Amino acid sequence: MDVLLAQLLNSLLYAAVLFLIAGGLSLIYGVMRIVNLAHGSLFALGAYVMAWGVSRVAGASGAEPAYLIVLLPVAAAAVGATGAVVEPLFLRPLYARAEEYQLLLTFGLLLILEDAMRYVWGATPLTVSPLWASFGSLHVLGATYPRYNVVVILLGLAAAILLWAFVFKTRFGVMLRATSQNRRMAAALGINVSAVYVQAFALGCVMAGLAGAVIVPIQGAVLGMGVDALILAFVVVVIGGLGSLEGALVGALIVGLVRTIAIQYFPELELAVLYLIAAVVLITRPAGLLGRA
Amino acid sequence: MSSVQHSPDAALTLGTARDAHRIRPALWYTAALALLALLLPFLEGVPVIGWLASPFQRIQLTYGLVFSIAALAFNLLLGYTGLLSFGHAAFFGGAAYAAGLLVKYLHVYSMEGFLLAGLTSALVLAAVFGSVCVRYTRIFFSILTLALSQVLWALALKFFWITNGTDGLSIPTPTLLWGLVGTSGDKVRFLSFTYYYYVLVIFFVCVAVMGVIAASPFGKALQAIRDNEVRAQFVGIGVRRYRWYAFVISGAFTGVAGALFAPLNGLTTPDILHWTFSGKIVFMTVLGGFKSFIGPILGGIAYNYLETYVIKTTEYWQMLLGIILVALVLVMPRGIVGVFAWGSRREQRNR
Amino acid sequence: MPLLFAQGLRKSFGETRAVDGVDFLVESEELVSLVGSNGAGKTTLVNLLSGLLVPDAGSIAFQDADITAVPVRDRIKAGIARSFQLVNLFDQLSALDNVRLAIFSRDGTTRQVLRLAERNRHAREEALEILRDFGLEDKWDTPAAGLAQGERKLLDVALAYALRPKLILLDEPTSGVGTREKGTIMDAVAQLVQARGLAAVIVEHDMDVVFTYSHRIVMMHQGKVLAEGTPEQIRADERVATALLGKA
Ligand SMILES: Nc1ncnc2c1ncn2[C@@H]1O[C@H](COP(=O)(O)OP(=O)(O)O)[C@@H](O)[C@H]1O
Ligand SMILES: [Mg+2]
């Protein structure tokens, strides 16, 4: 019973993080019709910035680690700022060109980012588990569960609600949706499409960065985490439909659950199992679920 | 609306009839280069060319030729069919591992055995991967190929008692031509002379066969699918099936490259199964120019020099490749070939 | 029996009933014009007949065989070819290769992997002849993307024609083309269709063109067939006039 509950919470935790990554990917695609292969690396960037920031601040001030959770938005914003630079500089020249160029370019960005992180933070993983540990544990229904993990789940939930409200209830959301439906029409209506593109891209990056920042106290920042995340984020958006935020939420829940089960039963082959899930989901998924791709 | 919307890529055409005018000089250049390659081992004393003819440089060129075969195979999908695979390491590495396992378990030391095993394994892998991947196009295809090839990589790491994990499998010098050419003698001499010719001949065969495929009715059908999937369907082409054929052919040629690579490198490690190696194949092709037939050939050779003289000097080669790739896409989308085409156009104007 | 016989066809996109209970037939060697204002459902009907879309309801028979659920490739084999309102070509291939590809596909030679396309003299000759028929012979080696709009329209029709269909569906072959070119295109099309003894369904807006070339005219409005008959009957029909003028 308690194991089952912990597993369920683990799936939710994983789903929350996946939703943030995949939701960002999907948002960017929905608005700009660009698939960003470097998205996973931006997630990793969030993780590294957070880990680095925590160790810096903790080292300098000796602050109680639990308070350092305030660094989460800082790390996310740093990744968002990166996105705000990348979009006008690299992506904008490519909108009129064939999709393979976008793929090639974002692949180039992926290579650059992966190595940039290795250059700055080295090849050894960064961990900030004291932050995670400082939150202590929760006792529910006879089970013990890390309190920080619950915070992440709630954060994921809050992000989903906020995002939904943002896209469907604000003025910017209206512009976002108008641009995604018809770029030329939006421009004719006086919407500054270029500005919307930068903002949408940056927002997608913020989500990825936040995902990286929240996960790092739990599992650390490792090289290669970006590509793993990219593949899983794709599974998520393919299940839910690329370009749809609700879809990203549903997809994240499914993948989170399946992954938890898979790791429970085949821990030896965690890596292969992750990728196999990706393949199996893509194969068995009926074509009708492709969303707005 | 009287004018058509031309995509900027429309000018970058692959094998249109207009190329017929240019075929003659291209043939001459190719013949001259082929002759040079054939005579290379005997030109060590010649000024200028001499340094290229040294044993070390010939081994470098052999690597380049192997990469060229892989890039050529890859481009049947990217340039001709419009599918960007991030999983070609699976066929390259899969074939190399097939050779390694042949040595480890069956004690076969024949290059033809390696080629047969490599080709077969690549064919089987491509047939299986392909049957899954060609259901999708664009980014979905790319990610799916990436994911499947990573499964193979993860397996190679996990089943270390079979694959020796990160240490990899060592591949001794094989016999060539069914034992006609033995394994005795100096390894450098073998690689830089005997094996150099062996690879060169297979390279020529691969280029010729791929050239025919690209210009065959089948090749045209692939280009049609690339240009307009819906219309291809409406002239009666079985789009998915043709994509699968292209995938399998591409995988098989990549497998040949992988099998040739194994004894050249003497070792197969999981690196050549990892997605970063797939990325290198993508890079070579784009570097040479994926909108032309010979682009990937030049790209493979050029990449190897880049790797030897630049990449191996820095720990951060990935960043370097990324920067070059970004620059290529933004300012030089036709790659090395585009530079040549630009040069010859200027030449014509000056005349 | 008619060559093509469709009954009770329906197709909706969300709330829009694009085709709403249409019966439609084409006799052998008949040239039928499909007219109606924008959004009447003409393209959707062509899409249903050619297999691009699957109908929500209704049935389609071709030469007495039910083809309602038959995939595109088999419809083409059976003898139904189409062109597109928004030109669909192989943009990076030359005009010659565009046509040649239809010929290869028709003859089942796209399976040839180790033979140069250029070596197939028959295909080359036939493709050049078709280009000549459509007045495109000078442009044989121009990539499709480099052709003018009128030429692209013609090439689109030529691709369908090269498949040697029994029934050809042409969705606005003259839209987006200057008035003078319009006559040329329609002359070429009508002549070829009649010389080959094809049946044709042509979607067309220009009523002069329609009255000149058609054997029969079918008028659609809001997904339904509003009127149908010979050019004379249609000319006399008041509903047609109001529907056309009302929109124009
Ligand atoms: N793929 C589609 N998705 C949504 N609505 C469509 C689609 N195709 C056509 N429609 C709608 O169906 C109606 C009929 O369109 P169409 O068949 O293109 O008309 P026509 O060719 O006569 O101008 C129009 O209202 C159009 O907006
Ligand atoms: Mg229409």
XYZ file of N, CA and C in Angstrom, chain A residues 29 35 37 89-90 93-94 96-101 103-105 107-112 114-116 118-119 227 230-231 234 238 242 268-269 271-272 275-276 278-279 282-283 285 290 293, chain B residues 8-9 12 78 84 86 132 135-136 138-140 142-144 146-148 150-151 153-155 158-159 275-276 279 282 286 290-291 315-323 325-326 329-330 333:
276
model
N 5.911 25.311 -30.435
C 5.468 24.779 -31.716
C 4.106 25.360 -32.103
N 10.095 23.345 -34.234
C 10.402 22.311 -33.278
C 11.848 22.487 -32.867
N 15.035 21.343 -31.279
C 15.770 20.170 -30.815
C 16.647 20.499 -29.607
N 18.153 35.839 -32.982
C 19.474 35.712 -33.587
C 19.540 34.548 -34.572
N 18.995 33.420 -34.156
C 19.204 32.211 -34.954
C 17.954 31.705 -35.660
N 15.828 34.061 -38.961
C 16.155 34.000 -40.393
C 15.611 32.742 -41.077
N 15.097 31.798 -40.306
C 14.771 30.495 -40.891
C 13.290 30.253 -41.133
N 11.185 31.317 -43.155
C 10.724 31.178 -44.537
C 11.321 29.950 -45.211
N 12.202 29.261 -44.514
C 12.901 28.157 -45.182
C 12.357 26.790 -44.789
N 12.784 25.790 -45.545
C 12.261 24.440 -45.341
C 12.553 23.945 -43.931
N 11.719 23.038 -43.460
C 11.811 22.613 -42.075
C 13.144 21.960 -41.747
N 13.752 21.280 -42.728
C 14.995 20.586 -42.387
C 16.077 21.563 -41.919
N 16.011 22.815 -42.387
C 16.997 23.790 -41.921
C 16.776 24.138 -40.464
N 15.522 22.146 -38.261
C 15.992 20.995 -37.494
C 17.517 21.022 -37.391
N 18.157 21.289 -38.520
C 19.622 21.299 -38.522
C 20.150 22.393 -37.613
N 19.538 23.559 -37.675
C 20.034 24.662 -36.869
C 19.834 24.403 -35.381
N 19.616 21.622 -34.030
C 20.550 20.554 -33.676
C 21.937 21.146 -33.400
N 22.333 22.113 -34.214
C 23.600 22.809 -33.968
C 23.591 23.485 -32.606
N 22.474 24.111 -32.265
C 22.355 24.762 -30.955
C 22.471 23.745 -29.829
N 21.867 22.589 -30.063
C 21.946 21.517 -29.067
C 23.404 21.159 -28.804
N 24.162 20.949 -29.883
C 25.572 20.593 -29.731
C 26.322 21.680 -28.957
N 26.053 22.925 -29.309
C 26.740 24.038 -28.658
C 26.399 24.092 -27.172
N 25.196 21.767 -25.159
C 25.686 20.624 -24.393
C 27.149 20.841 -23.995
N 27.938 21.299 -24.976
C 29.351 21.490 -24.674
C 29.605 22.733 -23.825
N 28.780 23.752 -24.025
C 28.937 24.961 -23.221
C 28.752 24.613 -21.746
N 29.272 21.699 -20.407
C 30.427 20.914 -19.984
C 31.613 21.840 -19.720
N 31.726 22.853 -20.557
C 32.841 23.796 -20.412
C 32.720 24.558 -19.093
N 19.269 15.436 -23.653
C 18.803 14.640 -24.787
C 17.763 13.621 -24.336
N 14.652 15.485 -24.030
C 14.100 15.846 -25.339
C 13.263 14.691 -25.885
N 13.826 13.501 -25.821
C 13.110 12.348 -26.376
C 11.806 12.111 -25.631
N 9.163 14.536 -26.362
C 8.528 14.248 -27.634
C 7.471 13.185 -27.526
N 3.673 13.866 -28.531
C 3.073 13.041 -29.571
C 1.811 12.371 -29.043
N 0.992 17.600 -30.675
C 1.928 18.711 -30.676
C 1.166 20.025 -30.829
N 17.251 -2.734 -14.221
C 18.534 -2.959 -14.885
C 18.672 -2.140 -16.152
N 17.554 -2.036 -16.858
C 17.609 -1.473 -18.199
C 16.926 -0.124 -18.283
N 17.651 2.879 -18.914
C 17.876 3.723 -20.083
C 17.164 3.166 -21.301
N 17.405 1.877 -21.573
C 16.786 1.256 -22.737
C 15.271 1.290 -22.616
N 13.838 4.630 -23.639
C 13.775 4.843 -25.081
C 12.774 3.902 -25.732
N 12.698 2.687 -25.193
C 11.735 1.751 -25.767
C 10.309 2.239 -25.573
N 9.464 5.232 -25.538
C 9.309 6.241 -26.582
C 8.901 5.587 -27.894
N 9.642 4.551 -28.274
C 9.356 3.906 -29.547
C 7.985 3.249 -29.530
N 5.155 5.631 -29.750
C 5.028 6.200 -31.089
C 4.431 5.204 -32.064
N 4.775 3.922 -31.898
C 4.252 2.917 -32.825
C 2.770 2.684 -32.609
N 0.551 4.427 -30.969
C -0.345 5.574 -30.926
C -1.108 5.711 -32.243
N -2.389 12.759 -33.565
C -1.235 13.574 -33.912
C -1.402 15.045 -33.563
N -0.145 18.740 -35.580
C 1.140 18.667 -36.287
C 0.951 18.826 -37.790
N 12.905 29.893 -51.065
C 14.298 30.227 -51.373
C 15.084 28.968 -51.759
N 14.553 27.808 -51.377
C 15.279 26.581 -51.670
C 15.039 26.108 -53.085
N 17.907 25.636 -55.229
C 18.860 24.586 -54.906
C 18.288 23.251 -55.341
N 18.127 12.216 -46.525
C 17.951 13.656 -46.298
C 17.759 14.409 -47.616
N 15.169 13.480 -42.269
C 16.392 13.748 -41.511
C 16.523 12.732 -40.388
N 18.383 10.965 -37.275
C 19.380 11.146 -36.230
C 19.762 9.794 -35.643
N 9.107 1.106 -38.485
C 8.508 1.975 -37.479
C 8.608 3.441 -37.908
N 6.562 5.598 -40.718
C 5.173 5.990 -40.495
C 5.085 7.488 -40.220
N 6.214 8.064 -39.857
C 6.225 9.480 -39.507
C 7.164 10.227 -40.431
N 9.198 14.321 -40.957
C 9.661 15.529 -40.307
C 10.257 15.251 -38.932
N 9.949 16.124 -37.972
C 10.564 16.021 -36.661
C 10.266 14.683 -35.982
N 9.087 14.133 -36.225
C 8.734 12.870 -35.574
C 9.649 11.755 -36.056
N 12.670 12.201 -37.158
C 13.996 12.461 -36.598
C 14.110 11.946 -35.169
N 13.124 12.276 -34.356
C 13.184 11.880 -32.951
C 13.081 10.364 -32.810
N 12.260 9.756 -33.636
C 12.092 8.313 -33.553
C 13.381 7.585 -33.918
N 16.308 8.795 -33.602
C 17.203 9.074 -32.479
C 16.932 8.116 -31.320
N 15.667 7.960 -30.971
C 15.301 7.129 -29.822
C 15.682 5.672 -30.072
N 15.366 5.159 -31.251
C 15.647 3.747 -31.522
C 17.147 3.473 -31.514
N 19.342 5.035 -29.879
C 19.824 5.122 -28.497
C 19.533 3.840 -27.720
N 18.482 3.137 -28.117
C 18.212 1.841 -27.488
C 19.393 0.912 -27.745
N 22.437 1.726 -28.432
C 23.592 2.208 -27.682
C 23.505 1.762 -26.224
N 22.319 1.944 -25.650
C 22.140 1.562 -24.252
C 22.368 0.064 -24.078
N 21.902 -0.723 -25.053
C 22.096 -2.165 -24.971
C 23.582 -2.513 -25.040
N 24.960 -1.892 -21.653
C 24.439 -2.745 -20.588
C 24.945 -4.176 -20.706
N 24.955 -4.699 -21.931
C 25.375 -6.088 -22.096
C 26.884 -6.153 -22.285
N 24.129 8.862 -30.296
C 23.497 9.847 -31.174
C 24.477 10.898 -31.657
N 25.541 11.146 -30.854
C 26.492 12.162 -31.309
C 27.185 11.714 -32.605
N 24.938 12.451 -35.272
C 25.072 13.881 -35.511
C 26.261 14.188 -36.401
N 25.264 13.539 -39.921
C 24.447 14.674 -40.375
C 25.369 15.837 -40.743
N 25.844 17.875 -44.347
C 25.509 19.289 -44.506
C 26.754 20.090 -44.875
N 23.987 18.993 -48.793
C 23.034 17.884 -48.938
C 22.099 18.061 -50.122
N 22.231 19.199 -50.819
C 21.364 19.389 -51.976
C 22.034 18.915 -53.260
N 38.886 19.626 -26.516
C 37.972 18.770 -25.790
C 36.532 19.130 -26.172
N 36.356 20.339 -26.656
C 35.002 20.835 -26.903
C 34.636 20.803 -28.379
N 34.892 19.659 -28.969
C 34.632 19.511 -30.404
C 33.158 19.642 -30.724
N 32.317 19.215 -29.800
C 30.882 19.252 -30.068
C 30.427 20.695 -30.284
N 30.958 21.575 -29.454
C 30.612 22.980 -29.595
C 31.084 23.513 -30.943
N 32.284 23.082 -31.302
C 32.843 23.508 -32.583
C 31.954 23.048 -33.746
N 31.577 21.778 -33.710
C 30.703 21.262 -34.765
C 29.395 22.041 -34.793
N 28.876 22.309 -33.609
C 27.615 23.037 -33.524
C 27.724 24.418 -34.143
N 28.804 25.113 -33.827
C 28.988 26.468 -34.362
C 29.103 26.416 -35.886
N 27.943 24.110 -37.843
C 26.644 23.715 -38.394
C 25.693 24.910 -38.466
N 25.643 25.676 -37.384
C 24.775 26.854 -37.366
C 25.187 27.825 -38.475
N 24.115 26.497 -41.914
C 22.689 26.648 -42.191
C 22.358 28.109 -42.485
N 22.976 29.022 -41.719
C 22.599 30.427 -41.871
C 23.213 31.071 -43.110
N 24.097 27.340 -46.910
C 23.251 26.146 -46.864
C 23.623 25.102 -47.916
